[in-house]
CSV table of C-alpha atoms in Angstrom, one decimal:
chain,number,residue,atom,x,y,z
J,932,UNK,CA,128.3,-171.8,81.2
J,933,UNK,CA,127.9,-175.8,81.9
J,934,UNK,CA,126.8,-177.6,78.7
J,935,UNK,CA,124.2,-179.3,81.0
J,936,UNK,CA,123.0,-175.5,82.3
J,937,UNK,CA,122.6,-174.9,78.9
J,938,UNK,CA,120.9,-178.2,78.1
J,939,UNK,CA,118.0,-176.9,80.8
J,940,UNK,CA,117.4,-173.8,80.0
J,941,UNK,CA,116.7,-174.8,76.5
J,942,UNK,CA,114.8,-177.7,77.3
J,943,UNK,CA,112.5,-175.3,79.5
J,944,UNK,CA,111.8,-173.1,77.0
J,945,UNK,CA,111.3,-175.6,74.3
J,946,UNK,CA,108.6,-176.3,77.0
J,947,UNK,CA,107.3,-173.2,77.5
J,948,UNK,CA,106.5,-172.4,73.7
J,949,UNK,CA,104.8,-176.0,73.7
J,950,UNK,CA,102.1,-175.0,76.6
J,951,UNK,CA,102.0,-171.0,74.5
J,952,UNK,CA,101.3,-173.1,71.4
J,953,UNK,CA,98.8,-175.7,72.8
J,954,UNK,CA,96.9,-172.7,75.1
J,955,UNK,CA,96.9,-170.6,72.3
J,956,UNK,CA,94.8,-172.7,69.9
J,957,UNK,CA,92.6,-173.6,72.6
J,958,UNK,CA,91.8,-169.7,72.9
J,959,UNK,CA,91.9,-169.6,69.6
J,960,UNK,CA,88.9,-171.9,69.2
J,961,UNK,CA,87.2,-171.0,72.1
J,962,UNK,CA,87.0,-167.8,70.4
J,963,UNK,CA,85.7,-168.9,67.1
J,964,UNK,CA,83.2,-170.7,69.2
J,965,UNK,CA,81.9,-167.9,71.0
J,966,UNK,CA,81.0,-165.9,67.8
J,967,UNK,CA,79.4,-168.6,66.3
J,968,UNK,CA,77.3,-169.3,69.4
J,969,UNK,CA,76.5,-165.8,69.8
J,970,UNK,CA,75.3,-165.7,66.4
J,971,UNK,CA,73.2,-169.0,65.7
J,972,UNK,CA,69.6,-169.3,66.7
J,973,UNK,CA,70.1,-173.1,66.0
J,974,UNK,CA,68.7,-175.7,68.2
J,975,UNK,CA,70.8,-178.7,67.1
J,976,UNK,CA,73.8,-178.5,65.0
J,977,UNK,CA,72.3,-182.0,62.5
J,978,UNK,CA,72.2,-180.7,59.2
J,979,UNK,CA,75.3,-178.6,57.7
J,980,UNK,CA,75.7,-179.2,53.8
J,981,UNK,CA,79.8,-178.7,53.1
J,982,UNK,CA,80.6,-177.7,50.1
J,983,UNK,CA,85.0,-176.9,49.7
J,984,UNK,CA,84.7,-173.2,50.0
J,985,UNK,CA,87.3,-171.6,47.6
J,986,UNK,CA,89.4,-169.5,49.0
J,987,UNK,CA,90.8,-166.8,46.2
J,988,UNK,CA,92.9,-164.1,49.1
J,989,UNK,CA,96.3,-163.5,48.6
J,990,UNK,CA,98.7,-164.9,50.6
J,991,UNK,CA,98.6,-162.8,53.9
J,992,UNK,CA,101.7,-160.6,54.3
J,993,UNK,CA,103.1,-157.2,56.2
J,994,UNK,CA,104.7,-156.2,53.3
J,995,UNK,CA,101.6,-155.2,51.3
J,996,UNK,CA,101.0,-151.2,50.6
J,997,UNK,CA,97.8,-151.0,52.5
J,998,UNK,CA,98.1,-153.7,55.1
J,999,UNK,CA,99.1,-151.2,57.7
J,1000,UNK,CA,96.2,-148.6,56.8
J,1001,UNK,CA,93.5,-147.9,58.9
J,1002,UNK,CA,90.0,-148.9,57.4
J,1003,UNK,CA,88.1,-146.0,57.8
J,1004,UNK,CA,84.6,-147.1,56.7
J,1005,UNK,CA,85.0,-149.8,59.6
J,1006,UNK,CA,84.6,-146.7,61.9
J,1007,UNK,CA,81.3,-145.6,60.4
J,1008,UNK,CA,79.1,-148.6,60.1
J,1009,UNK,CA,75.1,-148.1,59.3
J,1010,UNK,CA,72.0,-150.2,60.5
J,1011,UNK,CA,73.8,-151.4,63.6
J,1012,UNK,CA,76.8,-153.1,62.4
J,1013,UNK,CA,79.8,-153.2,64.5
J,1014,UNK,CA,83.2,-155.0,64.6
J,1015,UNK,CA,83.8,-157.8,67.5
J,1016,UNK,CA,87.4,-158.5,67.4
J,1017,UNK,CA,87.8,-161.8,70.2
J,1018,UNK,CA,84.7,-161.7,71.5
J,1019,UNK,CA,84.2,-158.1,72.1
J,1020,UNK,CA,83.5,-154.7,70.1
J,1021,UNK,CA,86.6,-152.9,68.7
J,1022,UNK,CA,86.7,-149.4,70.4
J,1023,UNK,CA,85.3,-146.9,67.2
J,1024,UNK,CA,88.4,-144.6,68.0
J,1025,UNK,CA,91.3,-146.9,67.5
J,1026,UNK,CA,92.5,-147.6,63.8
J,1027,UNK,CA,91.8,-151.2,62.8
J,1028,UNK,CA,94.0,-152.2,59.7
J,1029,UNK,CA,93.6,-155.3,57.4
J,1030,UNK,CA,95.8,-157.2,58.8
J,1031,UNK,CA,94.8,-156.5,62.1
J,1032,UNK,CA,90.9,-157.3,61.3
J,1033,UNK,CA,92.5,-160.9,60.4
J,1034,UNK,CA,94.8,-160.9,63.0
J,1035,UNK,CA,92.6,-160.7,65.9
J,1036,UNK,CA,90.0,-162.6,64.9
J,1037,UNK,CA,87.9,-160.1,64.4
J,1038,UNK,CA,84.3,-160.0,62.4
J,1039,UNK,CA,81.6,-157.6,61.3
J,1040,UNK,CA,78.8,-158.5,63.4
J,1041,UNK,CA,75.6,-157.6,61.7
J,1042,UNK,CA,73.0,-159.9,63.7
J,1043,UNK,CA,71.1,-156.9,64.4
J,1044,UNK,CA,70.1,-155.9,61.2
J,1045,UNK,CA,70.4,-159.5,59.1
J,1046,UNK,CA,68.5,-162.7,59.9
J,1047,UNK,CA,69.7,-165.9,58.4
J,1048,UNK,CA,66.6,-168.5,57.5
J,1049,UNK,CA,68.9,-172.1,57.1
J,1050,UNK,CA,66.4,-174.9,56.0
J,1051,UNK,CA,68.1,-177.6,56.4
J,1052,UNK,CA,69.8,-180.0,53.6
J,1053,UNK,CA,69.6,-176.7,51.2
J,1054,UNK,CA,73.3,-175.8,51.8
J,1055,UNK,CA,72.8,-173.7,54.3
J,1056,UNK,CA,75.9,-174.3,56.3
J,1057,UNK,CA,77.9,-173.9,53.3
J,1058,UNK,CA,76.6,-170.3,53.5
J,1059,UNK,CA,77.1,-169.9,57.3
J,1060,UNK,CA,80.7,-170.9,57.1
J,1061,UNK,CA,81.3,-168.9,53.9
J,1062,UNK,CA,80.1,-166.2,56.0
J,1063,UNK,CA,82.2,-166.5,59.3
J,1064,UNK,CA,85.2,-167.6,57.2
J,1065,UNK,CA,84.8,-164.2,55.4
J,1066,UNK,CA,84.7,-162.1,58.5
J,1067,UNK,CA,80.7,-162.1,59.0
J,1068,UNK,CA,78.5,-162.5,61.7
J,1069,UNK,CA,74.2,-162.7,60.9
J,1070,UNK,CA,72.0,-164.4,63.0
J,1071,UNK,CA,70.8,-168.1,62.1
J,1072,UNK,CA,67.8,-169.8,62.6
J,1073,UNK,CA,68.2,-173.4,62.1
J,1074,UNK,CA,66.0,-175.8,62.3
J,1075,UNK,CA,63.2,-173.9,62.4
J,1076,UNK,CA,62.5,-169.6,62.6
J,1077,UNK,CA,63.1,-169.1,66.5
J,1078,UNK,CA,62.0,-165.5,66.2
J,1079,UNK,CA,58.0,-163.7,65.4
J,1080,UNK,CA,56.7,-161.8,62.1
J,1081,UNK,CA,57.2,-158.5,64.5
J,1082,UNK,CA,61.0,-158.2,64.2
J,1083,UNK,CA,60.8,-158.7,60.1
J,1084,UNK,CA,57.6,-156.2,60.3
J,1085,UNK,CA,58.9,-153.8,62.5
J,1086,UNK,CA,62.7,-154.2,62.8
J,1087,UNK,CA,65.6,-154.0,63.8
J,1088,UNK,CA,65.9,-156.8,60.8
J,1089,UNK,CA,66.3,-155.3,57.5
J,1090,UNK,CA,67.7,-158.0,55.6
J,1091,UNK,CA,66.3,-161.9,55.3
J,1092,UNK,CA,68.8,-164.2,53.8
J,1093,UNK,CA,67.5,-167.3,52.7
J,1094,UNK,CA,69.2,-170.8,51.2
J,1095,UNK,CA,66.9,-172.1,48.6
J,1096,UNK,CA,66.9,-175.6,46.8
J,1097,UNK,CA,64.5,-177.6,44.8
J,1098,UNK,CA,61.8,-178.7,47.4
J,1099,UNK,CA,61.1,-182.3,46.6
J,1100,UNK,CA,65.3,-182.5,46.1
J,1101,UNK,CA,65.5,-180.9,49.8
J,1102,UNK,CA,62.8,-183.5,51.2
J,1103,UNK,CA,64.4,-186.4,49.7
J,1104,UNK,CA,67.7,-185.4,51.6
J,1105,UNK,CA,66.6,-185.2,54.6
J,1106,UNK,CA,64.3,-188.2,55.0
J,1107,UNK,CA,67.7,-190.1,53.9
J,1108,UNK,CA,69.9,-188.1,56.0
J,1109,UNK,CA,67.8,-188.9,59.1
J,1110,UNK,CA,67.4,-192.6,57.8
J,1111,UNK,CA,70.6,-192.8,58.0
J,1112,UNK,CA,71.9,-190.9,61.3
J,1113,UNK,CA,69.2,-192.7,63.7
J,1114,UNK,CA,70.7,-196.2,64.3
J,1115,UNK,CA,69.2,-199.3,62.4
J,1116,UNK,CA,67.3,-202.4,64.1
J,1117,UNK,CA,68.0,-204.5,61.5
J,1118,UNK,CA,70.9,-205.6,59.4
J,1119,UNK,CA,73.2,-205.0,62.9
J,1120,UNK,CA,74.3,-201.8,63.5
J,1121,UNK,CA,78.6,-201.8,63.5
J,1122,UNK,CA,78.2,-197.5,64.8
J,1123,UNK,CA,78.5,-196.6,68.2
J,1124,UNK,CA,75.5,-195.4,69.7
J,1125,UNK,CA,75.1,-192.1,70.8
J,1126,UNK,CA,75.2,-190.9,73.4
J,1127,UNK,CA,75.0,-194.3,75.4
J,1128,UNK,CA,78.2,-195.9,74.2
J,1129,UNK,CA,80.4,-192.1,73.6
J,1130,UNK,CA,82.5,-191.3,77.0
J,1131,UNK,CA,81.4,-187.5,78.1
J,1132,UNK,CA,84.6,-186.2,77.8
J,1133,UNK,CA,84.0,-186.9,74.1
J,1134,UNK,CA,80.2,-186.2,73.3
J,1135,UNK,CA,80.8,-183.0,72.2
J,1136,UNK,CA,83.1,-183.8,68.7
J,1137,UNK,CA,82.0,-187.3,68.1
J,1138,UNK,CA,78.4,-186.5,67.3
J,1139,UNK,CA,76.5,-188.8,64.7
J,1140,UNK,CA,75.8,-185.3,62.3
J,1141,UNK,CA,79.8,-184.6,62.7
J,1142,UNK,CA,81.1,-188.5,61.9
J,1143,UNK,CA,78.0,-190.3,60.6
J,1144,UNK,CA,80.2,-193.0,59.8
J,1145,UNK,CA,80.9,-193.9,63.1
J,1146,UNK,CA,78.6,-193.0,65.1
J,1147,UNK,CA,74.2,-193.0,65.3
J,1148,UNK,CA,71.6,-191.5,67.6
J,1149,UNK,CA,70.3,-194.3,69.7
J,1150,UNK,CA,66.3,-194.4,68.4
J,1151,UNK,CA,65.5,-193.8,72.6
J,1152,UNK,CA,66.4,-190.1,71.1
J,1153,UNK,CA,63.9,-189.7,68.5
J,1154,UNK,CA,61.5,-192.5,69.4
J,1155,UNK,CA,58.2,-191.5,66.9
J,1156,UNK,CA,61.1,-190.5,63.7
J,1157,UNK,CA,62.8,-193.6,64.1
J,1158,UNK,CA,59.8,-195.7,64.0
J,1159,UNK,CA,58.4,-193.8,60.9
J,1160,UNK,CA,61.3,-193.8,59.0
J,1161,UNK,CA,62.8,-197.7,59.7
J,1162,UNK,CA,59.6,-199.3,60.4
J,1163,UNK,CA,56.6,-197.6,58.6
J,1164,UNK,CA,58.8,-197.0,55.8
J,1165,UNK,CA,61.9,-199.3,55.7
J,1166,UNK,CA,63.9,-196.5,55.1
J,1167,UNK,CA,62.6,-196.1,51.7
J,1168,UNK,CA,62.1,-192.3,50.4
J,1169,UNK,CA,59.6,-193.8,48.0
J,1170,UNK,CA,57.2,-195.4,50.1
J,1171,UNK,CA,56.3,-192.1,51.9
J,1172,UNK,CA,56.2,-190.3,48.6
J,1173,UNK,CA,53.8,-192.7,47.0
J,1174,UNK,CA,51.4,-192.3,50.2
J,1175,UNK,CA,51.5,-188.7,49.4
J,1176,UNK,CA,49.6,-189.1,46.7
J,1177,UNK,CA,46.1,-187.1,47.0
J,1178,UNK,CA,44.3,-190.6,46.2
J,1179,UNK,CA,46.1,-193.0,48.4
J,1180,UNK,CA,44.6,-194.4,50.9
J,1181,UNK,CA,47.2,-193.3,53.3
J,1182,UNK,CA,47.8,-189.9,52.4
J,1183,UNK,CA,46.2,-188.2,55.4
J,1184,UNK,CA,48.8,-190.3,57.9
J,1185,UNK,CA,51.5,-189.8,55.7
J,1186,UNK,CA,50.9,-186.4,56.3
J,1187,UNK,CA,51.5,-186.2,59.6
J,1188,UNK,CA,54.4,-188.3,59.5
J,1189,UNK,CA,56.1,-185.5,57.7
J,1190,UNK,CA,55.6,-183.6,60.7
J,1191,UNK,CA,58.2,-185.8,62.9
J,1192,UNK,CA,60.8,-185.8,60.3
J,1193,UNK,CA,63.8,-183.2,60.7
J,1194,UNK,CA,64.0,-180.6,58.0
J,1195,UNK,CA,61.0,-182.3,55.8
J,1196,UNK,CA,58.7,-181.0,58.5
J,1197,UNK,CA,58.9,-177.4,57.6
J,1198,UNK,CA,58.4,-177.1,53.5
J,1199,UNK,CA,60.0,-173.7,52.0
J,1200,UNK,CA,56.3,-171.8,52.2
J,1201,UNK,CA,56.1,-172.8,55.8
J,1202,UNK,CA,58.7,-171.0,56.8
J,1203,UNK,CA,57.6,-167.8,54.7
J,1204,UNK,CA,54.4,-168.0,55.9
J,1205,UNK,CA,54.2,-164.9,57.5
J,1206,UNK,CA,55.1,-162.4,54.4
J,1207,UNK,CA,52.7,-164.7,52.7
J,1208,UNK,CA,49.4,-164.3,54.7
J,1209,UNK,CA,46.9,-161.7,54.1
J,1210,UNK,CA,47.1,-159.5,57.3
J,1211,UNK,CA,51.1,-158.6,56.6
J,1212,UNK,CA,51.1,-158.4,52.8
J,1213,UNK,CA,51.5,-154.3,53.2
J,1214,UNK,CA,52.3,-154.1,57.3
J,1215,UNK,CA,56.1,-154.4,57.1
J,1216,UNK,CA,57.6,-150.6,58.4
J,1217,UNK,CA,59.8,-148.4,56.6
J,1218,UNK,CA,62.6,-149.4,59.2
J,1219,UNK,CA,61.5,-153.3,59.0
J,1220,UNK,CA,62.3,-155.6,56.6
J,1221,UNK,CA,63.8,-153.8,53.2
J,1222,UNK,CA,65.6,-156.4,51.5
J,1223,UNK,CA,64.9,-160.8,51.1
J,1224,UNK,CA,68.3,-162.2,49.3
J,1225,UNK,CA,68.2,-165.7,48.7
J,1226,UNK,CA,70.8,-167.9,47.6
J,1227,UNK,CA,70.2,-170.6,45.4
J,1228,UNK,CA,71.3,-174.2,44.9
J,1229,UNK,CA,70.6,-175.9,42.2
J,1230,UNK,CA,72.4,-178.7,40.2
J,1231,UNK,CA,71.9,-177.7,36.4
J,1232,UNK,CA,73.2,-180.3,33.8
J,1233,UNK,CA,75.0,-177.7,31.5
J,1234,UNK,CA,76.9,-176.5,34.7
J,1235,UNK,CA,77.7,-177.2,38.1
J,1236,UNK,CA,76.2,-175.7,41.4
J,1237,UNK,CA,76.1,-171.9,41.1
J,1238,UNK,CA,75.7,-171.9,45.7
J,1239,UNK,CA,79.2,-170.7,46.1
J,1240,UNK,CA,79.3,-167.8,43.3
J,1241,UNK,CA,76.3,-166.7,45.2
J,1242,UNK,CA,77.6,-166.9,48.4
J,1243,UNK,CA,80.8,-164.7,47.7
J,1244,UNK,CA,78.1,-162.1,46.3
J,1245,UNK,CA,75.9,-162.1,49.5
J,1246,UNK,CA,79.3,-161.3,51.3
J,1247,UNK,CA,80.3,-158.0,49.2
J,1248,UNK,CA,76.1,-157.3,49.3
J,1249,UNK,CA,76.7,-157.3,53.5
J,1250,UNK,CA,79.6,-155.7,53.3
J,1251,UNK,CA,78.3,-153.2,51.4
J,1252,UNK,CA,75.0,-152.9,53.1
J,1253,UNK,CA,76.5,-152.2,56.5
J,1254,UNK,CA,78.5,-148.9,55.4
J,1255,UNK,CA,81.7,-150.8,54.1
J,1256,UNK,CA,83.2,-149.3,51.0
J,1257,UNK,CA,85.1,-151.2,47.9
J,1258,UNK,CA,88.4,-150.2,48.4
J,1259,UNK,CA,87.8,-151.4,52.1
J,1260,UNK,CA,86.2,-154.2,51.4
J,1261,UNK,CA,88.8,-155.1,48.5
J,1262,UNK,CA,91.4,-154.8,50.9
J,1263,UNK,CA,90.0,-157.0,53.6
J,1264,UNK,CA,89.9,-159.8,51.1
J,1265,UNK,CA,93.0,-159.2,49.9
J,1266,UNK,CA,95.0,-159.9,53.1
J,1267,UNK,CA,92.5,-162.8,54.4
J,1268,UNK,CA,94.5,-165.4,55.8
J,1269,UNK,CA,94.0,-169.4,54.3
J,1270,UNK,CA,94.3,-170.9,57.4
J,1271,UNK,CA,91.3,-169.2,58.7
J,1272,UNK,CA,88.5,-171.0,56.6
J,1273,UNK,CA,90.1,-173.8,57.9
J,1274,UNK,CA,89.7,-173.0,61.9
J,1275,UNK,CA,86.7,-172.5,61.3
J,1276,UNK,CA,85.2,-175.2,58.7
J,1277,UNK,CA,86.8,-177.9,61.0
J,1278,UNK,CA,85.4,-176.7,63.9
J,1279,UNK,CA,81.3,-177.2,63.6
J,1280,UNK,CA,81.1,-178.5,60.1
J,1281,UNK,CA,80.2,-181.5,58.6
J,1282,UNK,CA,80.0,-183.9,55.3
J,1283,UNK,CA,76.5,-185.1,54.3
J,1284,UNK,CA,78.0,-186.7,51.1
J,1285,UNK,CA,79.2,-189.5,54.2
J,1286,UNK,CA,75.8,-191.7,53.6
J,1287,UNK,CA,75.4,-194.9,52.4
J,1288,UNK,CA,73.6,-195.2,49.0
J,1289,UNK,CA,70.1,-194.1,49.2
J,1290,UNK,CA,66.6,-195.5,47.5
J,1291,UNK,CA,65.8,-193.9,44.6
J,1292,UNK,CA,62.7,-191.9,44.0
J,1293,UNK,CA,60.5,-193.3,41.5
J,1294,UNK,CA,58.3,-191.1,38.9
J,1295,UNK,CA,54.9,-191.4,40.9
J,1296,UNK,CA,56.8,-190.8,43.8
J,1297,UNK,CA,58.4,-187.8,42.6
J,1298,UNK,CA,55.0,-186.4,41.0
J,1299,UNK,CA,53.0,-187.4,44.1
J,1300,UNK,CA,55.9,-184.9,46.0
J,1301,UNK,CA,56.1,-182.5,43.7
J,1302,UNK,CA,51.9,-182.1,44.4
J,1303,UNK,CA,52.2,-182.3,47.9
J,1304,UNK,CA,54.8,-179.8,47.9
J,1305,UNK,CA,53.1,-177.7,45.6
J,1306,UNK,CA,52.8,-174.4,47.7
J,1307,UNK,CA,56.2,-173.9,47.7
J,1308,UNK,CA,56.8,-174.4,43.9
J,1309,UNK,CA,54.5,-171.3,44.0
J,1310,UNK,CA,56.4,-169.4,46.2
J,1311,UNK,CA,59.7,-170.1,43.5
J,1312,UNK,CA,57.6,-168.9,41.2
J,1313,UNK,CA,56.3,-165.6,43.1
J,1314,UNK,CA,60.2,-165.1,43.6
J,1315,UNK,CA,61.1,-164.9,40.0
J,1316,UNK,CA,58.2,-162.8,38.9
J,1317,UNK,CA,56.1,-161.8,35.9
J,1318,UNK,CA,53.4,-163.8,34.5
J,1319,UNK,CA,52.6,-167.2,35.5
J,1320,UNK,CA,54.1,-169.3,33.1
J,1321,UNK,CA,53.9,-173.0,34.8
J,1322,UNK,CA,51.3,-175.1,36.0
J,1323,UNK,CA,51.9,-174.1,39.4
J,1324,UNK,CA,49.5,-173.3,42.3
J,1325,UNK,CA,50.0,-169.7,40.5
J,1326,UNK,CA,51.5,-166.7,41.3
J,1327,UNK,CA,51.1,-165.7,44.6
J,1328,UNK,CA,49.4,-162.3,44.5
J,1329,UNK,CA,48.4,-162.3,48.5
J,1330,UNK,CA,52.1,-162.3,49.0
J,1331,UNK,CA,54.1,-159.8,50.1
J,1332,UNK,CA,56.2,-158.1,46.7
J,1333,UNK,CA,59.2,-157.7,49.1
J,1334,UNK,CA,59.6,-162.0,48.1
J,1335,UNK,CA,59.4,-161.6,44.1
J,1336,UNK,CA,62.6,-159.2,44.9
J,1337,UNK,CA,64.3,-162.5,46.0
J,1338,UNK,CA,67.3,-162.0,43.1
J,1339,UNK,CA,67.4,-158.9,42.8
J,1340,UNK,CA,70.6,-158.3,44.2
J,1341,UNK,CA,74.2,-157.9,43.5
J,1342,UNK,CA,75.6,-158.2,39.7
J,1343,UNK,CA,73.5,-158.2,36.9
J,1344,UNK,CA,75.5,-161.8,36.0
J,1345,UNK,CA,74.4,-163.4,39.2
J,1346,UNK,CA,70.5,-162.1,38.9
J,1347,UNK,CA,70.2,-163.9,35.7
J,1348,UNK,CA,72.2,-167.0,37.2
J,1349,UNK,CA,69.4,-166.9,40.0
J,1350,UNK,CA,66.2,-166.6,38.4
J,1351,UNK,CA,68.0,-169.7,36.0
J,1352,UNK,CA,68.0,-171.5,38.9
J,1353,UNK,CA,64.6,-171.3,40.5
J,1354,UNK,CA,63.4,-171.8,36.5
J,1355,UNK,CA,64.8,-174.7,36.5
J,1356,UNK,CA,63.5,-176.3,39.7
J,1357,UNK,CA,60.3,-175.3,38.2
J,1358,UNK,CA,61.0,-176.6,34.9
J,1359,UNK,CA,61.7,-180.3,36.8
J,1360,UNK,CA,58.8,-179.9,38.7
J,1361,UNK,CA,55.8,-178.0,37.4
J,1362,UNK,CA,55.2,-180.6,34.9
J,1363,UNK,CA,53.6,-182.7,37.6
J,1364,UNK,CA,51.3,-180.2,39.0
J,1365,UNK,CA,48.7,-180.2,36.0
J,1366,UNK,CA,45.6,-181.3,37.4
J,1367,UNK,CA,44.0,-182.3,34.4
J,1368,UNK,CA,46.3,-185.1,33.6
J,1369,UNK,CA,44.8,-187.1,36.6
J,1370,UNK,CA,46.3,-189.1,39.2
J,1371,UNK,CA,50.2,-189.3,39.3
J,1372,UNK,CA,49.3,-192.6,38.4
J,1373,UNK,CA,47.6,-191.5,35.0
J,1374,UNK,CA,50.2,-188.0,34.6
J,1375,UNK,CA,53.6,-189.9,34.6
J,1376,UNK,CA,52.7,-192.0,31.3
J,1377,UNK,CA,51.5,-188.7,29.6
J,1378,UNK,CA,54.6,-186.5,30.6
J,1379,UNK,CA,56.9,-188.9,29.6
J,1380,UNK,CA,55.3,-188.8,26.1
J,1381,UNK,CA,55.9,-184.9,26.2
């Protein structure tokens, strides 16, 4: 044969594994896309706290005794679990193997039975990525719950997983994380403007949440935020803290500025305020809501964040919820690809730790939050149970005891590591809420001298 012939037919399919290779991972993230989408309840995608999520599978190989094994328990999953390989559901009577589940993208889709409360800038996507990089599908609600009391009282959901972080450290971060993805007036601006100055075909990936470093939301997006946050409060955390003080003479506008900024808006109790009220403190049905998991994040100084170690637990908890078995579940983890957490993570995540330095929160400031926050310091408190040890609000009695069960899950190790944490936002906190010491203005001398 010619040596040019050969040339040719080389060079065409040189070609032809190019366009495989290109189409492929576009189907390959259209795919990804699809779940996600199916999944989230989220309105906008502006607040996802990354955190490097470990990943501790095994290299993925053929070789491995039970790669080729079907996974029985995937066959027989409870409380309307299913597995969606690509989109759709896997048909019950073929054999799915390990490798397979990894192979073709598959997940176990458990938005029936799960819902997924993210409050934003409390490491929520962390969690939501953990989850889909793990082979997990639960339905989100982000920024705000998109769905009524009846499905938690009633069902089909059975399980509430909820991301929970110190409230006045959660507030702080998003005033400064909308401070600084909304453009600035002053100083110049060097970002693009979205979406005025992005070209369409690029709208989608070059979102200010997604490269806050290049790019802002043009204030003629959130007209009322921007003006409260640049102009009422020059940007400064502290400034709206302070007029949160009970006894400032702005505290009742300041309180209705909170209500325009993204993720401060809605405080921890607001968005349990239905298994708090009266009226639904003992109407949830035996096939409603059974089990309220909440993972924690909190920065101790004797140890780093604990948020991942509880995420891995909440996905052997879900796993073994839904009818899937250790050995099965063992096995699945075992032959988990790397490259997958990275498909996904790159996709729809972002970095909040991309922000330029932000004001500091003074003491009064912090106390005058801490008060004003107060409700949901007593919700922490409800979660970790037993007698009211703090100066909060107080245990909260005319809540419903499905929320003091928030820890009570998984190993005895991780428990402990929970209730730690929510002692310890209330140990940072609690010491403002003592009435009796005054003002903040009069408190923060005397618990300094504590």
């Amino acid at each position: 044969m010619p040596a040019d012939t050969v040339c040719c037919r080389m060079h065409t399919v040189a070609v032809l594994l190019l366009l495989l290779f290109l189409f492929g991972g576009i189907t390959l993230q259209q795919q990804a896309k699809t779940v996600i989408l199916a999944a989230d309840q989220s309105i906008v995608y502006d607040d996802v706290t990354v955190v490097v999520i470990e990943d501790h599978a095994s290299n993925y190989t053929f070789e491995d005794e039970d790669a080729g094994e079907c996974l029985m328990s995937l066959q027989n999953l409870t409380h309307g679990a299913f597995v969606q390989c690509r989109g759709k559901p896997w048909p019950a009577q073929e054999c799915l193997t390990a490798s397979t589940f990894w192979e073709r993208q598959c997940y176990l889709n458990i938005t029936e039975s799960v819902r997924f409360y993210h409050l934003g800038k409390g490491g929520g996507g962390t969690i939501f990525f953990s989850l889909l990089d793990n082979g997990i599908v639960v339905r989100r609600d982000h920024p705000r719950p998109m769905h009524g009391i009846e499905q938690l009282l009633n069902g089909p959901v059975s399980t509430l997983l909820i991301n929970i972080r110190d409230p006045v450290d959660r507030f702080v971060s998003a005033f400064n994380w909308r401070s600084l993805l909304i453009c600035q007036r002053r100083n110049g601006e060097h970002r693009k403007k979205y979406p005025s100055e992005v070209d369409d075909k690029d709208r989608k990936w070059h979102q200010p949440h997604l490269h806050p470093e290049d790019f802002c939301y043009d204030e003629s997006l959130y007209p009322k935020e921007a003006k409260i946050i640049q102009r009422l409060y020059n940007d400064d955390i502290n400034k709206l803290a302070e007029s949160l003080c009970e006894e400032s003479s702005n505290f009742a506008q300041a309180v209705e500025h909170t209500k325009f900024i993204s993720h401060a808006k809605l405080s921890l109790a607001e968005w349990l305020r239905p298994l708090m009220l009266d009226t639904n403190a003992t109407s949830i049905k035996p096939h409603g809501l059974s089990k309220f998991m909440a993972i924690t994040f909190e920065q101790q100084s004797h140890h780093d964040s604990s948020l991942l170690r509880h995420t891995r637990e909440a996905v052997h908890q879900l796993y073994f919820d839904h009818g899937v078995n250790e050995s099965i579940f063992e096995s699945l983890m075992r032959h988990k690809p790397g490259v997958r957490k990275k498909r996904v993570s790159e996709m729809m995540t972002h970095s909040s730790n991309k922000t330029r330095k932000d004001r500091v929160l003074g003491a009064i400031g912090e106390c005058c939050l801490a008060r004003f926050l107060e409700d949901d310091y007593g919700l922490i408190e409800s979660m970790i149970g037993g007698a009211n040890t703090s100066n909060a609000k107080g245990f909260l009695d005319y809540a419903h005891p499905i929320i003091r069960e928030a820890c009570e899950w998984g190993s005895s190790t991780r428990r402990q590591l929970c209730r730690a944490d929510l002692q310890s936002m209330l140990h940072r906190r609690t010491k403002f809420l003592d009435r009796s010491l005054g003002t903040c203005r009069d408190a923060v001398p005397l618990v300094d001298q504590m």
